[in-house]
Amino acid sequence: MAGKQNPELRRRELCDAAIVLLAREGIKGVTHLRVDRKAGVPDGTASFYFRTSSALVRAVANRIADLDLADLTAAIRATKCGAGPSPAAGLARLVIQSGTGARLVRSKARYELVMPASRDAGLAAAFSHNQQQFFELHRDVVLSLCPAGTDPVLIDEKSYALLTFISGLMLALARGDRTITSAGQLETIITSIVASVPAVSHREGVSAVDR
Amino acid sequence: MAGKQNPELRRRELCDAAIVLLAREGIKGVTHLRVDRKAGVPDGTASFYFRTSSALVRAVANRIADLDLADLTAAIRATKCGAGPSPAAGLARLVIQSGTGARLVRSKARYELVMPASRDAGLAAAFSHNQQQFFELHRDVVLSLCPAGTDPVLIDEKSYALLTFISGLMLALARGDRTITSAGQLETIITSIVASVPAVSHREGVSAVDR
């Protein structure tokens, strides 16, 4: 029965159902049967596509990472040709959106998996796979805010600081903190973090690139 | 038997054992019996002091929050009178230490509880209780880096940005990221985040104080 449908589509449906369970109850809420019921598919479907719970949770992590990357790419690069909001404005808007609606559900699900991933190499791989691209997208934001010719070491340092700040903010939003709710306010803070004084900040630089 | 010992001391011992289990296996690893065995106390001791698992986990969260606050206070305020490292250097050193040894264990345990706390008001209270003091300690670091007379709204905004960056970095360290391992390098980044251009960053300001 499960074979009747496009398998790739069915896998995504199952992962999307698992994301909702994960956000609501944590990793203990994600079992094959509960995913079947949540997705409204016959019992046994999730087990058919993902043999073990570990395979199921890894597939969910991959789905989250792919959706996050697609959103971030669209927010930052869509308007590179000049029209529309700046990369910083695009990033700010996306981050604020991660605090509401379906994006909040996905964001909660992601942070449920961060610490389990530190104990499961397969799960960690799902997230680290896109990590370099996330860094480069934040680097695009930094480049758009810095004068041409800024030292690349400094650009990397600012990009790392921005990525780390955004990660802290998304965690805060995921756990319910609502200190920042305006994209305009966040854009100001992003600009401020990036627009730091080069003479002070340039001493050692960020060494590792593949994080 | 459990009554023979100083109850406050015994509670702390049990919480410290639970922190190790939490860091290693997540919240599912923390049961009364496993805490007893880990602490090397008679079976039933943890149940005697904490009747439910919920009470046990909340006590652990309180213990983590208290230890974190004590460490941060010592790192930032100990040398306020002039001698020793600056508040920024103290903060940088403490954060880097959170990536190794016993501090890493506590840091992992803390981040295991962040998302569960978003589903459990009692657990959330353990963390939010100290939140204002954490903010004020970061504000001390910002104040030490800004010229006297800097607009308080801007100081709050910088403090929030710094607190959020540090939270993102501690999460990164807890999950095994080792991009930043030098306190000197981190101090440079902290200084850089705080030393941003006022004219750009001052537009709306951080509104909520009790976060």
Short mmCIF file of C-alpha atoms in Angstrom, two decimals:
data_model
loop_
_atom_site.label_atom_id
_atom_site.label_comp_id
_atom_site.label_asym_id
_atom_site.label_seq_id
_atom_site.Cartn_x
_atom_site.Cartn_y
_atom_site.Cartn_z
CA MET A 1 0.00 0.00 0.00
CA ALA A 2 2.80 2.37 0.91
CA GLY A 3 4.39 1.67 -2.47
CA LYS A 4 1.49 3.20 -4.38
CA GLN A 5 2.61 6.73 -3.69
CA ASN A 6 5.72 8.59 -4.89
CA PRO A 7 8.22 7.39 -2.24
CA GLU A 8 10.09 10.69 -2.01
CA LEU A 9 6.85 12.59 -1.45
CA ARG A 10 5.69 10.05 1.13
CA ARG A 11 8.98 10.29 3.01
CA ARG A 12 8.61 14.07 3.18
CA GLU A 13 5.03 13.80 4.44
CA LEU A 14 6.16 11.45 7.19
CA CYS A 15 9.05 13.72 8.16
CA ASP A 16 6.75 16.74 8.25
CA ALA A 17 4.41 14.88 10.60
CA ALA A 18 7.38 13.90 12.76
CA ILE A 19 8.52 17.55 12.94
CA VAL A 20 5.18 18.49 14.52
CA LEU A 21 5.46 15.68 17.08
CA LEU A 22 9.06 16.58 17.84
CA ALA A 23 8.22 20.24 18.41
CA ARG A 24 5.32 19.36 20.69
CA GLU A 25 6.76 16.55 22.80
CA GLY A 26 10.46 16.23 22.11
CA ILE A 27 12.24 13.20 20.71
CA LYS A 28 10.29 10.79 22.95
CA GLY A 29 7.11 11.79 21.07
CA VAL A 30 8.47 10.52 17.77
CA THR A 31 7.61 6.83 17.24
CA HIS A 32 6.78 5.13 13.95
CA LEU A 33 3.16 4.54 14.93
CA ARG A 34 2.59 8.09 16.13
CA VAL A 35 4.10 9.44 12.92
CA ASP A 36 1.72 7.23 10.90
CA ARG A 37 -1.28 8.48 12.84
CA LYS A 38 -0.17 12.11 12.65
CA ALA A 39 0.41 11.84 8.88
CA GLY A 40 -2.93 10.05 8.43
CA VAL A 41 -1.36 7.06 6.66
CA PRO A 42 -1.85 3.33 7.33
CA ASP A 43 -0.09 1.89 10.40
CA GLY A 44 3.26 0.50 9.32
CA THR A 45 3.99 3.14 6.68
CA ALA A 46 6.71 4.93 8.65
CA SER A 47 8.38 1.60 9.49
CA PHE A 48 8.29 0.70 5.82
CA TYR A 49 10.19 3.84 4.82
CA PHE A 50 12.42 4.15 7.89
CA ARG A 51 13.33 0.79 9.42
CA THR A 52 14.64 2.04 12.77
CA SER A 53 13.79 5.01 15.00
CA SER A 54 17.30 6.18 14.46
CA ALA A 55 16.74 6.22 10.66
CA LEU A 56 13.47 8.09 11.17
CA VAL A 57 15.01 10.77 13.37
CA ARG A 58 17.97 11.21 10.99
CA ALA A 59 15.58 11.65 8.06
CA VAL A 60 13.72 14.30 10.06
CA ALA A 61 17.00 16.11 10.79
CA ASN A 62 17.88 16.06 7.08
CA ARG A 63 14.44 17.39 6.19
CA ILE A 64 14.77 20.25 8.72
CA ALA A 65 18.28 21.12 7.50
CA ASP A 66 17.14 21.15 3.85
CA LEU A 67 14.11 23.34 4.55
CA ASP A 68 16.22 25.72 6.68
CA LEU A 69 18.84 26.03 3.97
CA ALA A 70 16.27 26.65 1.24
CA ASP A 71 14.60 29.37 3.34
CA LEU A 72 17.87 31.05 4.24
CA THR A 73 19.12 30.95 0.65
CA ALA A 74 15.88 32.50 -0.60
CA ALA A 75 15.93 35.18 2.11
CA ILE A 76 19.53 36.24 1.51
CA ARG A 77 20.24 35.56 -2.15
CA ALA A 78 16.88 36.07 -3.86
CA THR A 79 17.40 39.80 -4.05
CA LYS A 80 21.12 39.88 -4.74
CA CYS A 81 20.48 41.45 -8.13
CA GLY A 82 19.46 44.69 -6.46
CA ALA A 83 15.68 44.77 -6.12
CA GLY A 84 13.88 43.94 -2.86
CA PRO A 85 15.23 43.91 0.68
CA SER A 86 18.93 43.84 1.51
CA PRO A 87 20.51 40.55 2.64
CA ALA A 88 20.50 41.83 6.24
CA ALA A 89 16.80 42.71 5.99
CA GLY A 90 16.06 39.30 4.44
CA LEU A 91 17.91 37.51 7.24
CA ALA A 92 16.20 39.60 9.92
CA ARG A 93 12.75 38.90 8.49
CA LEU A 94 13.40 35.16 8.24
CA VAL A 95 14.69 34.93 11.81
CA ILE A 96 11.68 36.77 13.20
CA GLN A 97 9.40 34.45 11.19
CA SER A 98 11.10 31.50 12.92
CA GLY A 99 9.31 32.63 16.08
CA THR A 100 5.77 32.12 14.71
CA GLY A 101 3.56 29.61 12.89
CA ALA A 102 4.95 26.65 10.95
CA ARG A 103 8.48 28.08 11.10
CA LEU A 104 8.32 28.07 14.91
CA VAL A 105 7.29 24.41 14.84
CA ARG A 106 10.31 23.56 12.69
CA SER A 107 12.59 25.70 14.81
CA LYS A 108 11.49 23.97 18.02
CA ALA A 109 12.01 20.60 16.31
CA ARG A 110 15.53 21.59 15.24
CA TYR A 111 16.59 22.60 18.75
CA GLU A 112 15.12 19.35 20.15
CA LEU A 113 17.70 17.54 18.02
CA VAL A 114 20.80 19.63 18.72
CA MET A 115 21.90 17.83 21.88
CA PRO A 116 20.85 14.32 20.71
CA ALA A 117 23.02 15.02 17.65
CA SER A 118 26.04 15.46 19.92
CA ARG A 119 25.55 11.81 20.94
CA ASP A 120 24.74 10.37 17.48
CA ALA A 121 27.19 10.80 14.61
CA GLY A 122 24.56 10.03 11.96
CA LEU A 123 22.29 12.72 13.34
CA ALA A 124 25.17 15.17 13.63
CA ALA A 125 26.02 14.54 9.96
CA ALA A 126 22.54 15.69 8.91
CA PHE A 127 23.22 19.09 10.43
CA SER A 128 26.92 19.47 9.68
CA HIS A 129 26.30 18.67 6.02
CA ASN A 130 24.79 22.12 5.39
CA GLN A 131 26.88 23.97 7.96
CA GLN A 132 29.38 25.42 5.51
CA GLN A 133 26.54 26.76 3.33
CA PHE A 134 24.92 28.38 6.38
CA PHE A 135 28.23 30.04 7.17
CA GLU A 136 28.58 31.30 3.59
CA LEU A 137 25.08 32.75 3.60
CA HIS A 138 25.87 34.70 6.77
CA ARG A 139 29.11 35.75 5.08
CA ASP A 140 27.04 37.19 2.22
CA VAL A 141 25.19 39.34 4.74
CA VAL A 142 28.47 40.53 6.25
CA LEU A 143 29.95 41.26 2.81
CA SER A 144 26.89 43.32 1.91
CA LEU A 145 27.48 45.49 4.99
CA CYS A 146 31.26 45.92 4.80
CA PRO A 147 33.28 48.24 2.55
CA ALA A 148 34.86 46.49 -0.45
CA GLY A 149 38.39 45.39 0.34
CA THR A 150 37.74 44.55 4.00
CA ASP A 151 40.27 41.98 5.27
CA PRO A 152 38.87 38.46 4.60
CA VAL A 153 39.99 37.31 8.07
CA LEU A 154 37.89 40.07 9.59
CA ILE A 155 34.97 39.14 7.31
CA ASP A 156 35.19 35.54 8.57
CA GLU A 157 35.32 36.68 12.17
CA LYS A 158 32.26 38.90 11.72
CA SER A 159 30.45 36.09 9.88
CA TYR A 160 31.14 33.69 12.72
CA ALA A 161 29.94 36.25 15.27
CA LEU A 162 26.78 36.87 13.24
CA LEU A 163 26.05 33.14 12.76
CA THR A 164 26.54 32.54 16.49
CA PHE A 165 24.34 35.48 17.47
CA ILE A 166 21.59 34.30 15.08
CA SER A 167 21.82 30.77 16.49
CA GLY A 168 21.42 32.13 20.03
CA LEU A 169 18.47 34.26 18.95
CA MET A 170 16.72 31.40 17.16
CA LEU A 171 17.14 29.25 20.26
CA ALA A 172 15.66 32.07 22.35
CA LEU A 173 12.69 32.36 19.97
CA ALA A 174 12.25 28.56 19.90
CA ARG A 175 12.05 28.41 23.68
CA GLY A 176 9.52 31.25 23.81
CA ASP A 177 11.61 34.38 24.49
CA ARG A 178 9.96 37.37 22.78
CA THR A 179 12.41 40.19 23.55
CA ILE A 180 12.90 40.83 19.84
CA THR A 181 9.82 40.60 17.64
CA SER A 182 10.46 43.28 15.03
CA ALA A 183 12.47 42.54 11.90
CA GLY A 184 13.46 46.22 11.72
CA GLN A 185 14.88 46.11 15.24
CA LEU A 186 16.75 42.90 14.48
CA GLU A 187 18.17 44.34 11.26
CA THR A 188 19.53 47.23 13.33
CA ILE A 189 21.22 44.79 15.72
CA ILE A 190 22.64 42.71 12.85
CA THR A 191 24.05 45.83 11.23
CA SER A 192 25.46 46.91 14.55
CA ILE A 193 27.17 43.55 15.18
CA VAL A 194 28.75 43.58 11.74
CA ALA A 195 29.68 47.27 11.78
CA SER A 196 32.23 46.89 14.54
CA VAL A 197 35.52 48.70 14.82
CA PRO A 198 38.12 46.82 12.71
CA ALA A 199 41.13 48.06 14.69
CA VAL A 200 39.81 46.44 17.86
CA SER A 201 38.38 43.25 16.44
CA HIS A 202 41.22 42.15 14.22
CA ARG A 203 43.71 40.29 16.36
CA GLU A 204 43.58 36.55 15.79
CA GLY A 205 40.75 35.68 13.42
CA VAL A 206 38.61 32.59 13.10
CA SER A 207 40.81 29.71 12.11
CA ALA A 208 38.60 26.74 11.26
CA VAL A 209 36.44 27.15 8.16
CA ASP A 210 34.64 23.80 8.11
CA ARG A 211 32.47 24.06 11.17
CA MET B 1 19.11 6.40 56.38
CA ALA B 2 18.79 9.35 54.04
CA GLY B 3 17.91 11.55 57.01
CA LYS B 4 21.31 11.05 58.64
CA GLN B 5 23.05 13.44 56.30
CA ASN B 6 22.64 17.19 55.92
CA PRO B 7 19.62 17.26 53.59
CA GLU B 8 20.78 20.31 51.61
CA LEU B 9 24.16 18.69 50.96
CA ARG B 10 22.54 15.40 49.99
CA ARG B 11 20.18 17.15 47.53
CA ARG B 12 23.16 18.82 45.89
CA GLU B 13 25.04 15.52 45.61
CA LEU B 14 22.02 13.95 43.94
CA CYS B 15 21.62 16.87 41.56
CA ASP B 16 25.30 16.75 40.65
CA ALA B 17 24.99 13.04 39.84
CA ALA B 18 21.89 13.80 37.74
CA ILE B 19 23.82 16.50 35.82
CA VAL B 20 26.34 13.88 34.71
CA LEU B 21 23.59 11.51 33.56
CA LEU B 22 21.75 14.32 31.78
CA ALA B 23 24.88 15.41 29.90
CA ARG B 24 25.65 11.85 28.86
CA GLU B 25 22.23 10.53 27.88
CA GLY B 26 19.74 13.36 27.86
CA ILE B 27 16.64 13.64 30.01
CA LYS B 28 15.69 9.98 29.46
CA GLY B 29 18.87 8.98 31.34
CA VAL B 30 17.71 10.69 34.52
CA THR B 31 15.67 8.32 36.71
CA HIS B 32 15.61 8.18 40.51
CA LEU B 33 17.32 4.81 40.61
CA ARG B 34 20.07 5.77 38.17
CA VAL B 35 20.72 8.96 40.14
CA ASP B 36 21.04 6.88 43.34
CA ARG B 37 23.51 4.52 41.69
CA LYS B 38 25.49 7.36 40.12
CA ALA B 39 25.69 9.23 43.44
CA GLY B 40 26.62 6.01 45.28
CA VAL B 41 23.78 6.33 47.78
CA PRO B 42 21.22 3.69 48.86
CA ASP B 43 18.39 2.94 46.40
CA GLY B 44 15.42 5.10 47.24
CA THR B 45 17.42 8.15 48.33
CA ALA B 46 16.58 10.27 45.27
CA SER B 47 12.87 9.37 45.60
CA PHE B 48 13.02 10.37 49.25
CA TYR B 49 14.31 13.85 48.43
CA PHE B 50 12.46 14.38 45.13
CA ARG B 51 9.09 12.62 45.00
CA THR B 52 8.48 12.83 41.24
CA SER B 53 10.77 12.85 38.20
CA SER B 54 9.47 16.28 37.48
CA ALA B 55 10.61 17.47 40.93
CA LEU B 56 14.01 15.85 40.36
CA VAL B 57 14.54 17.51 36.97
CA ARG B 58 13.43 20.89 38.30
CA ALA B 59 15.89 20.60 41.18
CA VAL B 60 18.63 19.81 38.67
CA ALA B 61 17.70 22.88 36.61
CA ASN B 62 17.84 25.05 39.73
CA ARG B 63 21.22 23.61 40.65
CA ILE B 64 22.59 24.32 37.15
CA ALA B 65 21.21 27.87 37.15
CA ASP B 66 22.70 28.58 40.60
CA LEU B 67 26.14 27.22 39.67
CA ASP B 68 26.10 29.15 36.36
CA LEU B 69 25.16 32.39 38.09
CA ALA B 70 27.84 31.95 40.76
CA ASP B 71 30.49 31.31 38.09
CA LEU B 72 29.43 34.23 35.94
CA THR B 73 29.27 36.59 38.91
CA ALA B 74 32.76 35.57 40.01
CA ALA B 75 34.15 35.90 36.47
CA ILE B 76 32.71 39.35 35.83
CA ARG B 77 32.52 41.04 39.21
CA ALA B 78 35.41 39.58 41.17
CA THR B 79 37.85 42.05 39.68
CA LYS B 80 35.63 45.10 39.51
CA CYS B 81 37.89 46.92 41.97
CA GLY B 82 40.61 47.18 39.35
CA ALA B 83 43.04 44.29 39.76
CA GLY B 84 42.93 41.18 37.59
CA PRO B 85 41.31 40.63 34.20
CA SER B 86 38.68 42.98 32.76
CA PRO B 87 35.00 41.90 32.83
CA ALA B 88 35.24 41.05 29.11
CA ALA B 89 38.33 38.90 29.69
CA GLY B 90 36.62 37.20 32.65
CA LEU B 91 33.54 36.43 30.56
CA ALA B 92 35.65 35.15 27.65
CA ARG B 93 37.64 32.86 29.90
CA LEU B 94 34.53 31.44 31.58
CA VAL B 95 32.79 30.76 28.26
CA ILE B 96 35.83 28.95 26.85
CA GLN B 97 36.01 26.89 30.07
CA SER B 98 32.40 25.83 29.45
CA GLY B 99 33.75 23.78 26.53
CA THR B 100 35.93 21.50 28.68
CA GLY B 101 35.89 19.30 31.78
CA ALA B 102 33.21 19.56 34.47
CA ARG B 103 31.96 22.84 33.02
CA LEU B 104 31.27 21.12 29.68
CA VAL B 105 29.26 18.45 31.50
CA ARG B 106 27.12 21.14 33.14
CA SER B 107 26.80 23.05 29.90
CA LYS B 108 25.57 19.97 28.02
CA ALA B 109 23.11 19.28 30.83
CA ARG B 110 21.78 22.84 30.66
CA TYR B 111 21.12 22.68 26.92
CA GLU B 112 19.40 19.29 27.34
CA LEU B 113 16.83 21.11 29.48
CA VAL B 114 16.22 24.20 27.35
CA MET B 115 13.53 22.72 25.08
CA PRO B 116 11.90 20.57 27.80
CA ALA B 117 11.62 23.84 29.78
CA SER B 118 9.52 25.33 26.98
CA ARG B 119 6.94 22.58 27.72
CA ASP B 120 7.11 22.69 31.55
CA ALA B 121 6.40 25.92 33.42
CA GLY B 122 8.11 24.70 36.60
CA LEU B 123 11.27 23.89 34.72
CA ALA B 124 11.15 27.19 32.85
CA ALA B 125 10.87 29.02 36.17
CA ALA B 126 14.19 27.51 37.31
CA PHE B 127 15.94 29.18 34.41
CA SER B 128 13.96 32.42 34.16
CA HIS B 129 14.52 33.06 37.87
CA ASN B 130 18.17 34.07 37.28
CA GLN B 131 17.66 35.50 33.80
CA GLN B 132 17.58 39.16 34.86
CA GLN B 133 20.84 38.69 36.79
CA PHE B 134 22.48 37.08 33.75
CA PHE B 135 21.39 40.06 31.68
CA GLU B 136 22.80 42.50 34.23
CA LEU B 137 26.16 40.71 34.33
CA HIS B 138 26.41 40.98 30.55
CA ARG B 139 25.41 44.63 30.95
CA ASP B 140 28.40 45.08 33.29
CA VAL B 141 30.68 43.80 30.52
CA VAL B 142 29.12 46.21 28.02
CA LEU B 143 29.39 49.13 30.45
CA SER B 144 33.07 48.37 31.01
CA LEU B 145 33.65 48.66 27.24
CA CYS B 146 31.56 51.74 26.47
CA PRO B 147 32.41 55.40 27.09
CA ALA B 148 30.71 56.90 30.15
CA GLY B 149 27.43 58.58 29.21
CA THR B 150 26.51 56.11 26.46
CA ASP B 151 22.74 56.07 25.89
CA PRO B 152 21.19 53.44 28.24
CA VAL B 153 18.92 52.19 25.43
CA LEU B 154 22.00 51.47 23.36
CA ILE B 155 23.67 49.79 26.35
CA ASP B 156 20.62 47.52 26.73
CA GLU B 157 20.66 46.68 23.03
CA LYS B 158 24.37 45.81 23.11
CA SER B 159 23.84 43.78 26.30
CA TYR B 160 21.06 41.79 24.67
CA ALA B 161 23.20 41.20 21.56
CA LEU B 162 26.11 40.06 23.73
CA LEU B 163 23.95 37.76 25.88
CA THR B 164 22.43 36.22 22.74
CA PHE B 165 25.82 35.75 21.07
CA ILE B 166 27.22 34.12 24.24
CA SER B 167 24.19 31.82 24.44
CA GLY B 168 24.73 30.75 20.80
CA LEU B 169 28.43 30.18 21.45
CA MET B 170 27.83 28.13 24.60
CA LEU B 171 25.35 25.97 22.69
CA ALA B 172 27.96 25.51 19.94
CA LEU B 173 30.57 24.48 22.53
CA ALA B 174 28.09 22.16 24.27
CA ARG B 175 27.35 20.35 21.03
CA GLY B 176 31.04 19.94 20.23
CA ASP B 177 31.86 22.86 17.91
CA ARG B 178 35.46 23.97 18.49
CA THR B 179 35.80 26.93 16.13
CA ILE B 180 36.70 29.21 19.03
CA THR B 181 38.97 27.75 21.70
CA SER B 182 41.04 30.74 22.75
CA ALA B 183 39.82 33.15 25.42
CA GLY B 184 41.92 35.92 23.83
CA GLN B 185 40.22 35.42 20.48
CA LEU B 186 36.80 35.40 22.12
CA GLU B 187 37.59 38.57 24.07
CA THR B 188 38.40 40.24 20.74
CA ILE B 189 35.04 39.17 19.32
CA ILE B 190 33.17 40.31 22.45
CA THR B 191 34.89 43.69 22.29
CA SER B 192 34.08 43.90 18.61
CA ILE B 193 30.39 43.11 19.11
CA VAL B 194 30.08 45.73 21.81
CA ALA B 195 32.17 48.38 20.04
CA SER B 196 29.67 48.87 17.24
CA VAL B 197 28.79 52.14 15.57
CA PRO B 198 26.17 53.94 17.68
CA ALA B 199 24.70 55.97 14.81
CA VAL B 200 23.71 52.79 12.97
CA SER B 201 22.62 50.65 15.86
CA HIS B 202 20.41 53.09 17.71
CA ARG B 203 16.99 53.00 16.10
CA GLU B 204 14.47 51.15 18.25
CA GLY B 205 16.17 49.62 21.27
CA VAL B 206 15.34 46.54 23.30
CA SER B 207 11.96 47.05 24.94
CA ALA B 208 11.39 44.21 27.39
CA VAL B 209 13.65 44.15 30.42
CA ASP B 210 12.40 41.05 32.21
CA ARG B 211 13.42 38.30 29.81
#
